[in-house]
Coordinates of C-alpha atoms in Angstrom, one line a residue:
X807 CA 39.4 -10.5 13.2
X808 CA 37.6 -6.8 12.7
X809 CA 39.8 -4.3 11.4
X810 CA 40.2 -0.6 13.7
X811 CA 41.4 2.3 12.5
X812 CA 42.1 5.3 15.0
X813 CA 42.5 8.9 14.0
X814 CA 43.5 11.7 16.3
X815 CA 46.4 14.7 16.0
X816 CA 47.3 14.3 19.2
X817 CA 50.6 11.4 19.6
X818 CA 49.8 11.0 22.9
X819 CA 45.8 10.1 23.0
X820 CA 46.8 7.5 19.6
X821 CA 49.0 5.4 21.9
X822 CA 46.7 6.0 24.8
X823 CA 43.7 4.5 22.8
X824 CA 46.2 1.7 21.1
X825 CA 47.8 0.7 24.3
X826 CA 44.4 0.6 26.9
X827 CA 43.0 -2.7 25.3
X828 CA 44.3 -6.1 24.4
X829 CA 43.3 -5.7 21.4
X830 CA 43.8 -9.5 19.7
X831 CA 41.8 -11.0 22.6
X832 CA 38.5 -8.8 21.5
X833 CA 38.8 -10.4 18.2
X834 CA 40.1 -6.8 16.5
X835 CA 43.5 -5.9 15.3
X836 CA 44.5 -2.0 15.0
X837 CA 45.3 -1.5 11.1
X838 CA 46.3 2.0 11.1
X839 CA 46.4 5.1 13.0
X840 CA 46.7 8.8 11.3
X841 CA 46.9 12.4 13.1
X842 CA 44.3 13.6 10.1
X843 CA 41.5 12.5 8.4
X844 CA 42.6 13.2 5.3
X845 CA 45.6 10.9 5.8
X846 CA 42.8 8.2 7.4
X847 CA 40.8 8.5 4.3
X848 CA 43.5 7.8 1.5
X849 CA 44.0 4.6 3.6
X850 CA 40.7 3.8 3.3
X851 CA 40.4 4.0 -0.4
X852 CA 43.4 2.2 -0.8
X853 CA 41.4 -1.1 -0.2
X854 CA 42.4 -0.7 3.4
X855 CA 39.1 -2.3 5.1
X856 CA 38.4 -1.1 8.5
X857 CA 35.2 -2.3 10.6
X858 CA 35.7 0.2 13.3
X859 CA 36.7 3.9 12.9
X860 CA 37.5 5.5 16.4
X861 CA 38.3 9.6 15.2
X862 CA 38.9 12.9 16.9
X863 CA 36.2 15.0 16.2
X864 CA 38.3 18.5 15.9
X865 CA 41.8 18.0 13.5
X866 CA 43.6 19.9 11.4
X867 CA 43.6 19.0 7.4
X868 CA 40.2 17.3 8.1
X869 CA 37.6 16.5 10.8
X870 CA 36.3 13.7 12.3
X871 CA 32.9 14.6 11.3
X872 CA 33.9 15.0 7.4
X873 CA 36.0 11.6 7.8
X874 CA 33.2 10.1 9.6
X875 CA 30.9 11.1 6.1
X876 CA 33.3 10.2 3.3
X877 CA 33.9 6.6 5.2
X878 CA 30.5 6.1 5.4
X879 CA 30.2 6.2 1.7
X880 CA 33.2 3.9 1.0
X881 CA 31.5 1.5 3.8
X882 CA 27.6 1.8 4.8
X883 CA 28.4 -0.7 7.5
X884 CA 31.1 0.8 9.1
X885 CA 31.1 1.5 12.9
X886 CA 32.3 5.0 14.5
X887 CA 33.3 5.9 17.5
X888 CA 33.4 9.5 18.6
X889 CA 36.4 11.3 20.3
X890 CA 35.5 14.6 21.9
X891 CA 35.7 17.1 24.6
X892 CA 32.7 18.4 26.7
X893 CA 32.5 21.9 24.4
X894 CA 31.9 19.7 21.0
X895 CA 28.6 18.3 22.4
X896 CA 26.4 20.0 19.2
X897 CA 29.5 18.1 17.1
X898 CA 28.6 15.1 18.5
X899 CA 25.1 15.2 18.4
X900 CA 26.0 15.8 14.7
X901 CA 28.0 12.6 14.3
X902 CA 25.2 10.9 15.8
X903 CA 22.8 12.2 13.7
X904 CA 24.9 10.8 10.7
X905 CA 25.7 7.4 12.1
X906 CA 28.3 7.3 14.8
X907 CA 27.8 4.3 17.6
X908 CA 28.5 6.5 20.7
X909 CA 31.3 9.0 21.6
X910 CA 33.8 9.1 24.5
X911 CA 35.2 11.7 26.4
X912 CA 38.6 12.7 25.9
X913 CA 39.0 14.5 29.7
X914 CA 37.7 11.4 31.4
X915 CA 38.8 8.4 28.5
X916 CA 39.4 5.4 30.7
X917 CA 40.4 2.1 29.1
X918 CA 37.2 0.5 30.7
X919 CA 35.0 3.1 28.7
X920 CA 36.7 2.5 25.8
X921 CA 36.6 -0.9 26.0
X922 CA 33.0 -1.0 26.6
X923 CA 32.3 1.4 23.7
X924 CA 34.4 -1.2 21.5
X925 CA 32.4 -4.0 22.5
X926 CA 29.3 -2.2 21.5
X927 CA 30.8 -1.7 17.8
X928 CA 31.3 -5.2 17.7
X929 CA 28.0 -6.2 19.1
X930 CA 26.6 -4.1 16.6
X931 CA 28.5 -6.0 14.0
X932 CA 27.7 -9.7 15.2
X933 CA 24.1 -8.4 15.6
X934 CA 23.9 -7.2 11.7
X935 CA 25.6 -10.1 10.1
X936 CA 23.4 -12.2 12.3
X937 CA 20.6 -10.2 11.0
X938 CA 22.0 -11.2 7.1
X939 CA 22.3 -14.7 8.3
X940 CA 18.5 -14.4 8.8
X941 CA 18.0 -12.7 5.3
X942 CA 20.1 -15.1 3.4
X943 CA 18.0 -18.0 4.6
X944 CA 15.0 -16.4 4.7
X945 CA 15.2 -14.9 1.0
X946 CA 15.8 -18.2 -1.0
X947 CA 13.0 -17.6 -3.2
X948 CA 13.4 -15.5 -6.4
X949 CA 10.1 -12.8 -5.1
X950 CA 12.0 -12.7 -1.8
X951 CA 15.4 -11.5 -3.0
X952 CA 13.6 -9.3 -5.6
X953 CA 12.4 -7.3 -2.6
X954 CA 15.5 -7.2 -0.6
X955 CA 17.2 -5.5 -4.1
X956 CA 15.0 -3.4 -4.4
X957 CA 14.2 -2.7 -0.9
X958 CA 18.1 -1.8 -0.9
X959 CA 18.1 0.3 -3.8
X960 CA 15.1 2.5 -3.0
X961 CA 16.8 3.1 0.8
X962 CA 20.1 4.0 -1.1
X963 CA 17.5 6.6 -2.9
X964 CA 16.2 8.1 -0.1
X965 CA 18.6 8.4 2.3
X966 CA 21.3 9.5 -0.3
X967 CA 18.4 11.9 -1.9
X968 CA 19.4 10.6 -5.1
X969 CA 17.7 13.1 -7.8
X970 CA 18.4 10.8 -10.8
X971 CA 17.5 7.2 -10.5
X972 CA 18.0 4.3 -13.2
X973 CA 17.2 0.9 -11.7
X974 CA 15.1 -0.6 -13.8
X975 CA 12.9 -2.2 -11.4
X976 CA 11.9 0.5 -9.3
X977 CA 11.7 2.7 -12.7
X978 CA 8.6 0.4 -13.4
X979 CA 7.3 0.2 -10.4
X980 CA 6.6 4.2 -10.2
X981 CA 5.2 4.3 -13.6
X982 CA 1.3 5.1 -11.6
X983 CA 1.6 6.5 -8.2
X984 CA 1.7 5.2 -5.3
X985 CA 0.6 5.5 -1.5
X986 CA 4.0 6.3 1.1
X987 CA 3.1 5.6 4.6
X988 CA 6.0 6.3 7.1
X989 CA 5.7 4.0 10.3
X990 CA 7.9 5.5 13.2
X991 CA 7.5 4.7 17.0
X992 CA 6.4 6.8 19.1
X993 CA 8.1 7.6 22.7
X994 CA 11.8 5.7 21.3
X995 CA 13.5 6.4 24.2
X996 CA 10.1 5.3 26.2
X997 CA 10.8 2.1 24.2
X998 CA 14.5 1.1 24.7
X999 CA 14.2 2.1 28.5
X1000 CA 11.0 -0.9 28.7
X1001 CA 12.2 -3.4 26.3
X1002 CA 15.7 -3.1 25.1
X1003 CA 17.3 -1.5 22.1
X1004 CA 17.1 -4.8 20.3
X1005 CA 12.9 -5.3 20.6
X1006 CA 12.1 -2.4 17.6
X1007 CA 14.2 -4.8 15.3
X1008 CA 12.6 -7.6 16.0
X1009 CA 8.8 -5.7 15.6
X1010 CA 9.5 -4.2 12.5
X1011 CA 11.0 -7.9 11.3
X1012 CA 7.5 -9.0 11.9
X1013 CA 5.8 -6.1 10.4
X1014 CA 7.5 -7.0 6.8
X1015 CA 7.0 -10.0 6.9
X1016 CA 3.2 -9.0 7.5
X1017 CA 3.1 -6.7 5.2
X1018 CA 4.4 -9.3 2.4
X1019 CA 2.4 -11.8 3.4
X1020 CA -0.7 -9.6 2.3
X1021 CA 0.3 -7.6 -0.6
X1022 CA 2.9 -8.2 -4.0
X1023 CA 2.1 -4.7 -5.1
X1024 CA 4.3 -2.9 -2.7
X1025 CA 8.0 -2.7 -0.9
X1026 CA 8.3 -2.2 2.9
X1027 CA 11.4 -1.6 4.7
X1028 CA 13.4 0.0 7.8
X1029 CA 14.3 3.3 6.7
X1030 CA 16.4 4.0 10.5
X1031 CA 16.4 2.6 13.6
X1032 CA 12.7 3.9 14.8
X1033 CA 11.3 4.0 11.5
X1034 CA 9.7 1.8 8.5
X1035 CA 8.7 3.0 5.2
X1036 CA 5.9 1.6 2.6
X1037 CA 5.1 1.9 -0.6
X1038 CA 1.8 0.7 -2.4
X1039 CA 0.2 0.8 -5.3
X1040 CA -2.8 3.8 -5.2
X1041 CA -5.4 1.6 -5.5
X1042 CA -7.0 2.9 -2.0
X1043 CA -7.6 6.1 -0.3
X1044 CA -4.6 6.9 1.1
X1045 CA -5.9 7.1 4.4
X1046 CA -8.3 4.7 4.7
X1047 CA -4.8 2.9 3.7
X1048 CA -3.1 4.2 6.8
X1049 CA -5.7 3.2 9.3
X1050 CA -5.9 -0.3 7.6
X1051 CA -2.2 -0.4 8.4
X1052 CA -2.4 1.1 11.8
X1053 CA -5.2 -2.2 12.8
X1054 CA -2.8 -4.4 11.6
X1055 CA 0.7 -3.2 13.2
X1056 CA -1.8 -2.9 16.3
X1057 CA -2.3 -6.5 16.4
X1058 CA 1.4 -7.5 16.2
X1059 CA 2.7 -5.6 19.3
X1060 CA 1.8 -3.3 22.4
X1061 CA 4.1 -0.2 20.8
X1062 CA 2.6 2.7 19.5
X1063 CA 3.5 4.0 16.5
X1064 CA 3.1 7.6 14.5
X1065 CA 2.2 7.4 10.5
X1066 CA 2.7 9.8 8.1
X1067 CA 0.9 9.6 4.4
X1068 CA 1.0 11.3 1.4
X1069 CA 0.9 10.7 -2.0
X1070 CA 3.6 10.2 -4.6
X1071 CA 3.1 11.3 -8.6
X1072 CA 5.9 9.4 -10.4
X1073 CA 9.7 8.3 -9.8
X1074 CA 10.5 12.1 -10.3
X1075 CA 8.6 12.5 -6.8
X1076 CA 10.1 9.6 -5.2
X1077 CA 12.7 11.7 -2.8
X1078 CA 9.9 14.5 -2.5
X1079 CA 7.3 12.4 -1.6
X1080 CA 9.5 10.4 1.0
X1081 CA 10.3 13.9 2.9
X1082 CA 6.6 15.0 2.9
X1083 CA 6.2 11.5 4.9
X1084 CA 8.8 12.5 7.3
X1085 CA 7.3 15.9 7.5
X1086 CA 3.7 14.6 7.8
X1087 CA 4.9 12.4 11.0
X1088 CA 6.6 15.2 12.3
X1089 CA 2.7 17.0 12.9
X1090 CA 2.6 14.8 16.1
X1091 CA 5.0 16.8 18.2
X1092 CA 2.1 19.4 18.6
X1093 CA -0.3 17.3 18.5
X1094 CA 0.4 14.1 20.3
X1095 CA -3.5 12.7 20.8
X1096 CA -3.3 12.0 17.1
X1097 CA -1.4 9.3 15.4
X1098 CA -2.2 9.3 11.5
X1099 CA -1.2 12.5 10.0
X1100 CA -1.1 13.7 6.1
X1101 CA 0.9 15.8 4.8
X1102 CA 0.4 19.7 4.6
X1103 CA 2.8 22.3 4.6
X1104 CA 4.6 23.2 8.0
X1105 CA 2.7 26.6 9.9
X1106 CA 5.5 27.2 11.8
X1107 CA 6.5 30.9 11.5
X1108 CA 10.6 31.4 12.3
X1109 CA 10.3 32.5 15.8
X1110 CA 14.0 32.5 17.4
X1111 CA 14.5 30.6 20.3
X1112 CA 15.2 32.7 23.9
X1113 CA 19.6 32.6 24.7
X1114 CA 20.8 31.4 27.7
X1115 CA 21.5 34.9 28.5
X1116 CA 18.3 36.3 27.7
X1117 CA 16.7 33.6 30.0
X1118 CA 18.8 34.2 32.5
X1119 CA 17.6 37.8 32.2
X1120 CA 14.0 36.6 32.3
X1121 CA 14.2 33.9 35.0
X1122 CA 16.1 36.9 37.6
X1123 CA 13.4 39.7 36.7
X1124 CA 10.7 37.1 38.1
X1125 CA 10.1 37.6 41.4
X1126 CA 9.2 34.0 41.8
X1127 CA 11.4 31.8 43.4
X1128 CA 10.4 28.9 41.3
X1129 CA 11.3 29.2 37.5
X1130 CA 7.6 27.8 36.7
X1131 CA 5.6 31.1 36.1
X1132 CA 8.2 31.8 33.2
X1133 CA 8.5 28.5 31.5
X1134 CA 4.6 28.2 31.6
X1135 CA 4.5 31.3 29.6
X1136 CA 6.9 30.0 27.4
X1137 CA 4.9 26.6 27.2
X1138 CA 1.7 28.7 26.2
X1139 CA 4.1 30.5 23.4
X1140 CA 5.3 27.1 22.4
X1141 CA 1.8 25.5 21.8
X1142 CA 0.7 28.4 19.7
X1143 CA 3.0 26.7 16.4
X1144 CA 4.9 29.6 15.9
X1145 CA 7.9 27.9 16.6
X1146 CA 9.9 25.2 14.7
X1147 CA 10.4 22.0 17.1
X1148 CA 13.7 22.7 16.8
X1149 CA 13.5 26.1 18.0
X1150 CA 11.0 25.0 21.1
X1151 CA 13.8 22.0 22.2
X1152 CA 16.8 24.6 22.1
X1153 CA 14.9 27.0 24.1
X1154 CA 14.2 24.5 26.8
X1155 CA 17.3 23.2 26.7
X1156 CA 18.7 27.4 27.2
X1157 CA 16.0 27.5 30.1
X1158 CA 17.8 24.2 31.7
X1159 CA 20.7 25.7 31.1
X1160 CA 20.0 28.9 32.6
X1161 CA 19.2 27.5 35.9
X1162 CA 22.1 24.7 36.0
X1163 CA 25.2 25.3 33.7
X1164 CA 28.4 25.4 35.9
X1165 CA 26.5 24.1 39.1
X1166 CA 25.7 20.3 38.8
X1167 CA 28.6 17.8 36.9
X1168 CA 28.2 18.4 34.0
X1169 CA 27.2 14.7 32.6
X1170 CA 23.8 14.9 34.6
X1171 CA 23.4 18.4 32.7
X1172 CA 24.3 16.4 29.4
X1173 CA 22.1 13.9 29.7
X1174 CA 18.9 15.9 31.0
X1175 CA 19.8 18.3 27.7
X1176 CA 20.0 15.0 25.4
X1177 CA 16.5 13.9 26.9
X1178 CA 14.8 17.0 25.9
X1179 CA 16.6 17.0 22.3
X1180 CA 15.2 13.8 22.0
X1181 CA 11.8 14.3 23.0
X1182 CA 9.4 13.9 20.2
X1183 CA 6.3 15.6 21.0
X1184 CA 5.9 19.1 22.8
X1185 CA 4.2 17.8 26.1
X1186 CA 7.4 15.4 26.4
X1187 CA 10.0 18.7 25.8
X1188 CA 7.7 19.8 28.9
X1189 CA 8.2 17.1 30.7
X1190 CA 11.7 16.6 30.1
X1191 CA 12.6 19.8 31.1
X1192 CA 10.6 19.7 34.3
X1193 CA 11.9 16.1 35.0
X1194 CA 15.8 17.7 34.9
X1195 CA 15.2 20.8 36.8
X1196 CA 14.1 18.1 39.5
X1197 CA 17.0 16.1 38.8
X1198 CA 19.3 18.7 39.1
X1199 CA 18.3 19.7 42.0
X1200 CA 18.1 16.5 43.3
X1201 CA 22.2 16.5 42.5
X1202 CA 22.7 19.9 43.5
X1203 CA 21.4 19.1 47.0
X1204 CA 23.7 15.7 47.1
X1205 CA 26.4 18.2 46.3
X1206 CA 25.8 19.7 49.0
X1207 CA 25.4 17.3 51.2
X1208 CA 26.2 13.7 50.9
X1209 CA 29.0 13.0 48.5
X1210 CA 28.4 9.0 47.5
X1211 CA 24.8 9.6 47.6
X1212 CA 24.1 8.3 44.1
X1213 CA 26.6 5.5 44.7
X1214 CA 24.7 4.0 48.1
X1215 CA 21.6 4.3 45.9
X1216 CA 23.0 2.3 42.8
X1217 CA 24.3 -0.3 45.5
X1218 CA 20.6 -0.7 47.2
X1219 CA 19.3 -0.9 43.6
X1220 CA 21.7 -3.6 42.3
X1221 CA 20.9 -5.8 44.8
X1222 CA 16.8 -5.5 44.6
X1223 CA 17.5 -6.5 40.9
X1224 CA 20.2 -9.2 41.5
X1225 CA 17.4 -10.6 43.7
X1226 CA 13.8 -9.9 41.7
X1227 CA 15.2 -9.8 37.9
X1228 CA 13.1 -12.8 37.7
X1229 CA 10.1 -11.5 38.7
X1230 CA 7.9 -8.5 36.8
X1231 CA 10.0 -5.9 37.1
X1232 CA 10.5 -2.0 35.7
X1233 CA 12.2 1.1 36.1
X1234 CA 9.4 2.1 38.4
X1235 CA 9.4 -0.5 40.6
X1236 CA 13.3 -0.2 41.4
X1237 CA 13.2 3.7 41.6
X1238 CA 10.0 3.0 43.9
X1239 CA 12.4 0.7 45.9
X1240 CA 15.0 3.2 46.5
X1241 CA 12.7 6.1 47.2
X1242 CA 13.7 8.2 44.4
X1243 CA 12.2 9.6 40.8
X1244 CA 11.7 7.0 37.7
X1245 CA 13.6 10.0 35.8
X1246 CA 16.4 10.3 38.1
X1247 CA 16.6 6.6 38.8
X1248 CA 16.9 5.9 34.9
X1249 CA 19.8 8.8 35.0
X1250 CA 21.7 7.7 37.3
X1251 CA 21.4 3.9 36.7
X1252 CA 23.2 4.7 32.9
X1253 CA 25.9 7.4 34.5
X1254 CA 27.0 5.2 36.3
X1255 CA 26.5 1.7 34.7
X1256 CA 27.2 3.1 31.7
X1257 CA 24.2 0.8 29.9
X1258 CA 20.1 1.4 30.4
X1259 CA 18.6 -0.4 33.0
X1260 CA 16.6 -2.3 30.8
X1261 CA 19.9 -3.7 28.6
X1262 CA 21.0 -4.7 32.4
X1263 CA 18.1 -6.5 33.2
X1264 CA 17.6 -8.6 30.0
X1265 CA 21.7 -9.2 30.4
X1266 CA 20.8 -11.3 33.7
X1267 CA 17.8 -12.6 32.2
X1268 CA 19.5 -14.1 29.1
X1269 CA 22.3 -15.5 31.3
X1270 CA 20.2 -17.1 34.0
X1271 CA 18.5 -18.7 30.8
X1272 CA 22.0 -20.0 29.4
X1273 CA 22.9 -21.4 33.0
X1274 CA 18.7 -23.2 32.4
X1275 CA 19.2 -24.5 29.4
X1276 CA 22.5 -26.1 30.4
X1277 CA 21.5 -27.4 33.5
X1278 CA 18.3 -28.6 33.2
X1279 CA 16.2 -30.4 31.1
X1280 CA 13.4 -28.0 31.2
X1281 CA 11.2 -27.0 28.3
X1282 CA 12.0 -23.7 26.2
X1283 CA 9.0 -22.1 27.7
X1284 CA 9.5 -22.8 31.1
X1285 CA 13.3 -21.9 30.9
X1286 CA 11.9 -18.2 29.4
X1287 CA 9.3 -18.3 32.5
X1288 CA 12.2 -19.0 35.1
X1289 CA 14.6 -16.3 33.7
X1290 CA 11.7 -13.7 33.7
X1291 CA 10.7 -13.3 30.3
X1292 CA 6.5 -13.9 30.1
X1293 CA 6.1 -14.2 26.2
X1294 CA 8.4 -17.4 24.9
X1295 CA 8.2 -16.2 21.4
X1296 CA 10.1 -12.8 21.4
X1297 CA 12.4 -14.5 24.5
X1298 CA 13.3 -16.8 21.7
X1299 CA 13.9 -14.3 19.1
X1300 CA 15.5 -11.7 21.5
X1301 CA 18.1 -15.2 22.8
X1302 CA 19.2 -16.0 19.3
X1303 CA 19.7 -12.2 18.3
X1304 CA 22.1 -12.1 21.6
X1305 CA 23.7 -15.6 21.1
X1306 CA 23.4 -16.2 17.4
X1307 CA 22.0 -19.3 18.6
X1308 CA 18.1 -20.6 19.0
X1309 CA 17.4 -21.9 22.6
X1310 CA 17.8 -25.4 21.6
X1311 CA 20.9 -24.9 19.2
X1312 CA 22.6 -23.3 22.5
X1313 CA 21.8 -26.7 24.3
X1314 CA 22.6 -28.9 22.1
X1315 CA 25.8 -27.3 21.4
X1316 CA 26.8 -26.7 25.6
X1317 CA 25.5 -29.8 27.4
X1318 CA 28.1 -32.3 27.3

C-alpha cells in the first residue's frame, strides 16, 4: 500500500478527491487530508510517510507550491500532484519546474482524470523502485556502489547548490581539476512523442555503463530527466574530451544530444562550474547547427519582451491580414541575441496570445503556449508558434462549423492504429491518414486521450506482446517482431521496465 495525502481549503473538493476513487483497489490508502499546508507539513514531519501528495496550489497559511518544496526535502521521492484553476498556469509551470508529476484542473476535475493522474504517480513509483531493483543487483561490487554514493552525493550538491561540502570522497576527488561535460537531449519533446517517455532512461542507463566501462577516473550520472552530467579527471583538452564523448554516445543510439564543457578549479568551483555547463548547453537555442558548446559568458542584453497588449497594438496597426509581416520582424529582433530565451518564449507566447486568448477553448491555447515554453532552440519557438496559430485556427474554424469534428477524427485515427500498430508506424503517418497536420494531430490525440500517441502505441504493442508470449511458443525476437517493435534489445528493456518482468520471466510466470 502507497500512502496519499490530499491538501486543499476547500471541504468540499477534499471529499470530492477522497470519494471519486476506490482507493484500496489501486493499492493506496488516503492517510490524511488538511485545508493548509502548514497543517500538511507538521504531519509530514511527524514520521507520517506519504508517497503521493495531491495539494491545492493557492491556500491560506501556506501554498501548495511552498508545501510541494518543504516535502520534497523531507522525501526526494515523493510524487505531487497539482490542484489548480486555469488563471494559476505560470504556478503550475512552477510546480513543474520543481518536481510535480502533472496537475489537474479544478473546473473540469473528473474522477477519471484523477484517477489517471494517480495511476501515473504510481507508475512512476513501480518504475523507480524497479529502477533500484536494477541498481542493487547491478552494484554488488565494492567500485560499483562507490560510484552510486558518490554519484548521489555530488547530485544532492548540485541540485541543492550546496556551498559547503564535506564528503570525503568527493573532497579528494576535486583536489586537481577536472573536465564537466553536460549531456542533454536535444528536441525532448521531439523524443517522447517518437519513442516514449521511458526510452531516455534506458539510453542514459547505457551511456553509464559506457562511460564506466572506459574510465575509473570520473563519475557520470542523470542530473534530470533530459540530462547527464560527467566529471573527469583534466588529463585532456576539454574539448577534444567532448567530441570524444559525442562519437561514443553517437554509436549507442539515433538521439541527438547537446554538450556543454567547461572547466572546474577545485571543490570550491564544484556548483559554479556545474551552472557554467548548464549555461554552456543553453548557447544552442541560438545556434542550433552546433552541438558542442563551451562556456562564455551570456551576450544577451535585457531586452523586455512585447505585452499581450502592446501586440495587440502592433498586430491591428498592420495592414496585413496575416500576422506574419510582424512576427517576422520580431523573428529578425530575436535572432540578433539581444534577448534572453526567456524573454523571446514569453513574447511568442504574448503574440499567440494576442491573436487567440478568449476565442479557441482554452486547453488547445494551453497546450500550443506549453509547446513554445518548451521549445529549446529559437527556430523551434518559430515553429511552435507558427504550428499553433495553424492550430488555432484549425479549431476556430471547427468552432464554427462542425462541433465533433476533432472527435470523428480521433475515431478514424483509433481505428488505423487498432489495425496497423504492428506495422511501422508514426505520428505522421496517422495525421497523414486523417488528412490533418502532425502538430494538430499530436494535440488533439493527447486532449483527448489524455496520454501521447506514442505512450498509446507502445501500450498496444506491449500487450499484444503479453497475449505472444502466453500464447505461443515463439522466440523473444519474433514475439518483439509480431508486436511491432524492430530492435529486440530495447523491446526487452522497454517490456521489463513496464512489467517488472524480462520477456521470459513473464512466460514462465503466466503459461500454465
Amino acid at each position: 500500500m502507497y500512502n496519499v495525502m490530499i491538501v486543499d481549503d476547500e471541504p468540499i473538493i477534499r471529499f470530492g478527491l477522497k470519494s471519486s476513487i476506490d482507493w484500496e483497489k489501486e493499492t493506496l490508502q488516503v492517510i490524511g487530508d488538511f485545508p493548509n499546508g502548514k497543517q500538511a507539513l507538521e504531519a509530514m514531519e511527524t514520521d507520517c510517510h506519504v508517497d503521493i501528495l495531491i495539494t491545492d496550489i493557492k491556500m491560506p497559511v501556506m501554498d501548495g507550491i511552498t508545501l510541494m518544496k518543504k516535502a520534497l526535502d523531507i522525501n526526494p521521492k515523493l510524487k505531487v500532484v497539482l490542484v489548480s484553476s486555469y488563471n494559476e498556469f505560470e504556478y503550475v509551470r512552477e510546480g513543474l519546474t520543481h518536481g510535480a508529476i502533472d496537475y489537474i484542473l479544478k473546473p473540469t476535475l473528473e474522477p477519471e482524470t484523477l484517477l489517471k493522474t494517480v495511476q501515473k504517480c504510481v507508475s512512476k513509483i513501480h518504475e523507480e523502485q524497479n529502477i533500484e531493483m536494477k541498481l542493487e543487483n547491478a552494484e554488488r561490487t565494492k567500485v560499483q556502489a562507490s560510484h552510486r554514493k558518490l554519484e548521489l552525493e555530488m547530485k544532492k550538491i548540485l541540485l541543492k547548490n550546496k556551498k559547503s561540502i564535506e564528503t570525503e570522497d568527493i573532497v579528494s576527488m576535486f583536489q586537481v581539476p577536472h573536465n564537466i561535460i553536460l549531456i542533454k537531449i536535444k528536441e525532448k519533446d521531439k523524443v517522447d512523442e517518437e519513442f516514449g517517455f521511458l526510452y531516455k532512461s534506458l539510453i542514459f542507463e547505457e551511456i553509464q555503463e559506457r562511460f564506466y566501462m572506459e574510465t575509473d577516473e570520473g563519475v557520470c550520472f542523470p542530473i534530470g530527466e533530459n540530462e547527464l552530467v560527467c566529471f573527469l579527471r583534466k588529463t585532456t583538452d576539454s574539448l577534444s574530451l567532448a567530441t570524444s564523448i559525442k562519437e561514443k554516445v553517437e554509436k549507442e543510439t539515433s538521439i541527438e544530444f547537446i554538450y556543454g564543457y567547461d572547466v572546474i578549479r577545485d571543490l570550491h568551483d564544484l556548483v559554479s562550474g556545474y551552472h557554467r555547463a548548464l549555461s554552456a548547453c543553453r548557447r544552442h537555442f541560438f545556434h542550433h547547427e552546433k552541438d558542442i558548446f563551451k562556456y562564455r559568458p551570456a551576450l544577451e542584453k535585457d531586452v523586455e519582451a512585447l505585452s499581450v497588449k502592446g501586440l495587440e497594438e502592433l498586430l491591428l496597426d498592420s495592414n496585413e491580414e496575416s500576422p506574419g509581416k510582424v512576427i517576422q520582424e520580431r523573428y529578425l529582433l530575436w535572432s540578433g541575441e539581444t534577448m534572453t530565451q526567456a524573454n523571446i518564449k514569453r513574447e511568442a507566447s504574448n503574440i499567440l496570445k494576442a491573436l487567440f486568448l478568449k476565442k479557441v477553448e482554452l486547453p488547445v491555447l494551453m497546450e500550443n503556449l506549453s509547446r513554445i515554453d518548451t521549445s529549446s532552440t529559437l527556430e523551434e519557438v518559430y515553429k511552435s508558434l507558427m504550428d499553433g496559430i495553424e492550430v488555432c485556427n484549425h479549431s476556430l474554424s471547427n468552432i464554427n462549423s462542425k462541433p465533433n469534428t476533432d472527435n470523428e477524427l480521433l475515431d478514424k485515427a483509433l481505428r488505423f492504429i487498432h489495425a496497423h500498430y504492428t506495422e511501422e508506424m508514426t505520428l505522421q503517418s496517422v495525421a497523414d491518414h486523417i488528412h490533418i497536420s502532425r502538430n494538430y494531430f499530436s494535440i488533439l490525440f493527447k486532449r483527448l486521450m489524455e496520454q501521447n500517441f506514442i505512450d498509446y502505441v507502445i501500450d498496444l504493442r506491449i500487450n499484444k506482446a503479453k497475449e505472444l508470449l502466453v500464447e505461443t511458443s515463439m522466440k523473444v525476437y519474433e514475439v518483439a517482431s509480431d508486436a511491432g517493435f524492430n530492435d529486440v534489445k530495447y523491446f526487452s528493456k522497454l517490456f521489463k521496465k513496464i512489467t517488472g518482468h524480462s520477456p521470459g520471466d513473464y512466460r514462465s510466470t503466466y503459461v500454465k
